[in-house]
Amino acid sequence: MVLLFLVDLARELFGLFAGTIPPFVLLEVAIFLLSLKIVWMIHLQMKLHHFQFWILNSLDFQVNELSRRMRVLEHRAEQRGVTPARRAAKGRTRPS
């Protein structure tokens, strides 16, 4: 992009490439390259969002799995008659 700007500036100031390059060709090429850069940046942003979604989805799955395990363990403890409140009242931290 900078090179195109310098070539266009030299063409305007010094009359270089006067007969070979039409006046708006460099401008059109610069706009095209800028459009490609914007598309490339959008593509990279989409990849980043996909990666973030994948990580957050994985974390959500693990949290849900741990929550399910906790419910199962609490249900088993209730069936045995051992609840966290009863253990704390007895002064024990683990069931015997």
mmCIF file with all atom_site columns, C-alpha atoms in Angstrom:
data_model
loop_
_atom_site.group_PDB
_atom_site.id
_atom_site.type_symbol
_atom_site.label_atom_id
_atom_site.label_alt_id
_atom_site.label_comp_id
_atom_site.label_asym_id
_atom_site.label_entity_id
_atom_site.label_seq_id
_atom_site.pdbx_PDB_ins_code
_atom_site.Cartn_x
_atom_site.Cartn_y
_atom_site.Cartn_z
_atom_site.occupancy
_atom_site.B_iso_or_equiv
_atom_site.pdbx_formal_charge
_atom_site.auth_seq_id
_atom_site.auth_comp_id
_atom_site.auth_asym_id
_atom_site.auth_atom_id
_atom_site.pdbx_PDB_model_num
ATOM 1  C CA . MET A 1 1  ? 0.000   0.000   0.000   1.00 0.00 ? 1  MET A CA 1
ATOM 2  C CA . VAL A 1 2  ? 2.757   2.434   0.927   1.00 0.00 ? 2  VAL A CA 1
ATOM 3  C CA . LEU A 1 3  ? 4.680   1.506   -2.211  1.00 0.00 ? 3  LEU A CA 1
ATOM 4  C CA . LEU A 1 4  ? 1.629   2.230   -4.347  1.00 0.00 ? 4  LEU A CA 1
ATOM 5  C CA . PHE A 1 5  ? 1.248   5.579   -2.626  1.00 0.00 ? 5  PHE A CA 1
ATOM 6  C CA . LEU A 1 6  ? 4.890   6.469   -3.273  1.00 0.00 ? 6  LEU A CA 1
ATOM 7  C CA . VAL A 1 7  ? 4.687   5.393   -6.917  1.00 0.00 ? 7  VAL A CA 1
ATOM 8  C CA . ASP A 1 8  ? 1.534   7.451   -7.400  1.00 0.00 ? 8  ASP A CA 1
ATOM 9  C CA . LEU A 1 9  ? 3.105   10.439  -5.659  1.00 0.00 ? 9  LEU A CA 1
ATOM 10 C CA . ALA A 1 10 ? 6.231   10.169  -7.846  1.00 0.00 ? 10 ALA A CA 1
ATOM 11 C CA . ARG A 1 11 ? 4.044   9.863   -10.928 1.00 0.00 ? 11 ARG A CA 1
ATOM 12 C CA . GLU A 1 12 ? 2.130   13.020  -10.030 1.00 0.00 ? 12 GLU A CA 1
ATOM 13 C CA . LEU A 1 13 ? 5.123   15.117  -8.937  1.00 0.00 ? 13 LEU A CA 1
ATOM 14 C CA . PHE A 1 14 ? 7.750   14.128  -11.468 1.00 0.00 ? 14 PHE A CA 1
ATOM 15 C CA . GLY A 1 15 ? 5.638   12.949  -14.355 1.00 0.00 ? 15 GLY A CA 1
ATOM 16 C CA . LEU A 1 16 ? 7.067   9.419   -14.122 1.00 0.00 ? 16 LEU A CA 1
ATOM 17 C CA . PHE A 1 17 ? 5.181   6.623   -15.859 1.00 0.00 ? 17 PHE A CA 1
ATOM 18 C CA . ALA A 1 18 ? 3.089   9.319   -17.540 1.00 0.00 ? 18 ALA A CA 1
ATOM 19 C CA . GLY A 1 19 ? 2.254   7.328   -20.619 1.00 0.00 ? 19 GLY A CA 1
ATOM 20 C CA . THR A 1 20 ? 2.299   3.812   -19.210 1.00 0.00 ? 20 THR A CA 1
ATOM 21 C CA . ILE A 1 21 ? -0.007  3.964   -16.181 1.00 0.00 ? 21 ILE A CA 1
ATOM 22 C CA . PRO A 1 22 ? -3.448  5.606   -16.453 1.00 0.00 ? 22 PRO A CA 1
ATOM 23 C CA . PRO A 1 23 ? -4.216  8.029   -13.606 1.00 0.00 ? 23 PRO A CA 1
ATOM 24 C CA . PHE A 1 24 ? -6.835  5.963   -11.776 1.00 0.00 ? 24 PHE A CA 1
ATOM 25 C CA . VAL A 1 25 ? -5.288  2.504   -12.115 1.00 0.00 ? 25 VAL A CA 1
ATOM 26 C CA . LEU A 1 26 ? -3.104  2.900   -9.026  1.00 0.00 ? 26 LEU A CA 1
ATOM 27 C CA . LEU A 1 27 ? -6.079  4.194   -7.072  1.00 0.00 ? 27 LEU A CA 1
ATOM 28 C CA . GLU A 1 28 ? -8.176  1.214   -8.145  1.00 0.00 ? 28 GLU A CA 1
ATOM 29 C CA . VAL A 1 29 ? -5.381  -1.216  -7.245  1.00 0.00 ? 29 VAL A CA 1
ATOM 30 C CA . ALA A 1 30 ? -4.986  0.444   -3.830  1.00 0.00 ? 30 ALA A CA 1
ATOM 31 C CA . ILE A 1 31 ? -8.729  0.201   -3.147  1.00 0.00 ? 31 ILE A CA 1
ATOM 32 C CA . PHE A 1 32 ? -8.704  -3.446  -4.225  1.00 0.00 ? 32 PHE A CA 1
ATOM 33 C CA . LEU A 1 33 ? -5.771  -4.243  -1.912  1.00 0.00 ? 33 LEU A CA 1
ATOM 34 C CA . LEU A 1 34 ? -7.470  -2.405  0.934   1.00 0.00 ? 34 LEU A CA 1
ATOM 35 C CA . SER A 1 35 ? -10.622 -4.449  0.349   1.00 0.00 ? 35 SER A CA 1
ATOM 36 C CA . LEU A 1 36 ? -8.576  -7.653  0.436   1.00 0.00 ? 36 LEU A CA 1
ATOM 37 C CA . LYS A 1 37 ? -6.972  -6.551  3.691   1.00 0.00 ? 37 LYS A CA 1
ATOM 38 C CA . ILE A 1 38 ? -10.386 -5.879  5.249   1.00 0.00 ? 38 ILE A CA 1
ATOM 39 C CA . VAL A 1 39 ? -11.651 -9.299  4.138   1.00 0.00 ? 39 VAL A CA 1
ATOM 40 C CA . TRP A 1 40 ? -8.509  -10.926 5.570   1.00 0.00 ? 40 TRP A CA 1
ATOM 41 C CA . MET A 1 41 ? -8.978  -9.119  8.895   1.00 0.00 ? 41 MET A CA 1
ATOM 42 C CA . ILE A 1 42 ? -12.620 -10.232 9.069   1.00 0.00 ? 42 ILE A CA 1
ATOM 43 C CA . HIS A 1 43 ? -11.486 -13.799 8.368   1.00 0.00 ? 43 HIS A CA 1
ATOM 44 C CA . LEU A 1 44 ? -8.931  -13.665 11.194  1.00 0.00 ? 44 LEU A CA 1
ATOM 45 C CA . GLN A 1 45 ? -11.541 -12.208 13.542  1.00 0.00 ? 45 GLN A CA 1
ATOM 46 C CA . MET A 1 46 ? -13.925 -15.054 12.689  1.00 0.00 ? 46 MET A CA 1
ATOM 47 C CA . LYS A 1 47 ? -11.202 -17.603 13.466  1.00 0.00 ? 47 LYS A CA 1
ATOM 48 C CA . LEU A 1 48 ? -10.589 -15.913 16.817  1.00 0.00 ? 48 LEU A CA 1
ATOM 49 C CA . HIS A 1 49 ? -14.301 -15.929 17.678  1.00 0.00 ? 49 HIS A CA 1
ATOM 50 C CA . HIS A 1 50 ? -14.558 -19.593 16.712  1.00 0.00 ? 50 HIS A CA 1
ATOM 51 C CA . PHE A 1 51 ? -11.611 -20.456 18.977  1.00 0.00 ? 51 PHE A CA 1
ATOM 52 C CA . GLN A 1 52 ? -13.108 -18.477 21.875  1.00 0.00 ? 52 GLN A CA 1
ATOM 53 C CA . PHE A 1 53 ? -16.468 -20.187 21.356  1.00 0.00 ? 53 PHE A CA 1
ATOM 54 C CA . TRP A 1 54 ? -14.769 -23.592 21.358  1.00 0.00 ? 54 TRP A CA 1
ATOM 55 C CA . ILE A 1 55 ? -12.978 -22.854 24.643  1.00 0.00 ? 55 ILE A CA 1
ATOM 56 C CA . LEU A 1 56 ? -16.096 -21.463 26.326  1.00 0.00 ? 56 LEU A CA 1
ATOM 57 C CA . ASN A 1 57 ? -18.176 -24.390 25.101  1.00 0.00 ? 57 ASN A CA 1
ATOM 58 C CA . SER A 1 58 ? -15.615 -26.812 26.538  1.00 0.00 ? 58 SER A CA 1
ATOM 59 C CA . LEU A 1 59 ? -15.635 -24.996 29.887  1.00 0.00 ? 59 LEU A CA 1
ATOM 60 C CA . ASP A 1 60 ? -19.431 -24.975 29.946  1.00 0.00 ? 60 ASP A CA 1
ATOM 61 C CA . PHE A 1 61 ? -19.500 -28.714 29.275  1.00 0.00 ? 61 PHE A CA 1
ATOM 62 C CA . GLN A 1 62 ? -17.055 -29.371 32.129  1.00 0.00 ? 62 GLN A CA 1
ATOM 63 C CA . VAL A 1 63 ? -19.024 -27.178 34.559  1.00 0.00 ? 63 VAL A CA 1
ATOM 64 C CA . ASN A 1 64 ? -22.256 -28.959 33.648  1.00 0.00 ? 64 ASN A CA 1
ATOM 65 C CA . GLU A 1 65 ? -20.572 -32.341 34.112  1.00 0.00 ? 65 GLU A CA 1
ATOM 66 C CA . LEU A 1 66 ? -19.254 -31.344 37.549  1.00 0.00 ? 66 LEU A CA 1
ATOM 67 C CA . SER A 1 67 ? -22.683 -30.029 38.505  1.00 0.00 ? 67 SER A CA 1
ATOM 68 C CA . ARG A 1 68 ? -24.275 -33.314 37.473  1.00 0.00 ? 68 ARG A CA 1
ATOM 69 C CA . ARG A 1 69 ? -21.721 -35.273 39.527  1.00 0.00 ? 69 ARG A CA 1
ATOM 70 C CA . MET A 1 70 ? -22.393 -33.068 42.558  1.00 0.00 ? 70 MET A CA 1
ATOM 71 C CA . ARG A 1 71 ? -26.139 -33.720 42.289  1.00 0.00 ? 71 ARG A CA 1
ATOM 72 C CA . VAL A 1 72 ? -25.500 -37.479 42.114  1.00 0.00 ? 72 VAL A CA 1
ATOM 73 C CA . LEU A 1 73 ? -23.199 -37.358 45.152  1.00 0.00 ? 73 LEU A CA 1
ATOM 74 C CA . GLU A 1 74 ? -25.674 -35.238 47.123  1.00 0.00 ? 74 GLU A CA 1
ATOM 75 C CA . HIS A 1 75 ? -28.457 -37.674 46.253  1.00 0.00 ? 75 HIS A CA 1
ATOM 76 C CA . ARG A 1 76 ? -26.349 -40.622 47.447  1.00 0.00 ? 76 ARG A CA 1
ATOM 77 C CA . ALA A 1 77 ? -25.466 -38.781 50.661  1.00 0.00 ? 77 ALA A CA 1
ATOM 78 C CA . GLU A 1 78 ? -29.132 -38.040 51.326  1.00 0.00 ? 78 GLU A CA 1
ATOM 79 C CA . GLN A 1 79 ? -30.009 -41.704 50.796  1.00 0.00 ? 79 GLN A CA 1
ATOM 80 C CA . ARG A 1 80 ? -27.397 -42.707 53.392  1.00 0.00 ? 80 ARG A CA 1
ATOM 81 C CA . GLY A 1 81 ? -28.655 -40.067 55.789  1.00 0.00 ? 81 GLY A CA 1
ATOM 82 C CA . VAL A 1 82 ? -25.403 -38.131 55.730  1.00 0.00 ? 82 VAL A CA 1
ATOM 83 C CA . THR A 1 83 ? -25.803 -34.497 54.829  1.00 0.00 ? 83 THR A CA 1
ATOM 84 C CA . PRO A 1 84 ? -23.182 -31.756 55.059  1.00 0.00 ? 84 PRO A CA 1
ATOM 85 C CA . ALA A 1 85 ? -25.150 -30.086 57.877  1.00 0.00 ? 85 ALA A CA 1
ATOM 86 C CA . ARG A 1 86 ? -25.230 -33.296 59.974  1.00 0.00 ? 86 ARG A CA 1
ATOM 87 C CA . ARG A 1 87 ? -21.508 -33.884 59.428  1.00 0.00 ? 87 ARG A CA 1
ATOM 88 C CA . ALA A 1 88 ? -20.696 -30.336 60.529  1.00 0.00 ? 88 ALA A CA 1
ATOM 89 C CA . ALA A 1 89 ? -22.856 -30.748 63.637  1.00 0.00 ? 89 ALA A CA 1
ATOM 90 C CA . LYS A 1 90 ? -20.950 -33.907 64.594  1.00 0.00 ? 90 LYS A CA 1
ATOM 91 C CA . GLY A 1 91 ? -17.628 -32.161 64.033  1.00 0.00 ? 91 GLY A CA 1
ATOM 92 C CA . ARG A 1 92 ? -16.547 -34.501 61.248  1.00 0.00 ? 92 ARG A CA 1
ATOM 93 C CA . THR A 1 93 ? -15.582 -33.457 57.769  1.00 0.00 ? 93 THR A CA 1
ATOM 94 C CA . ARG A 1 94 ? -15.729 -36.904 56.190  1.00 0.00 ? 94 ARG A CA 1
ATOM 95 C CA . PRO A 1 95 ? -18.333 -39.631 56.567  1.00 0.00 ? 95 PRO A CA 1
ATOM 96 C CA . SER A 1 96 ? -17.128 -42.689 58.463  1.00 0.00 ? 96 SER A CA 1
#
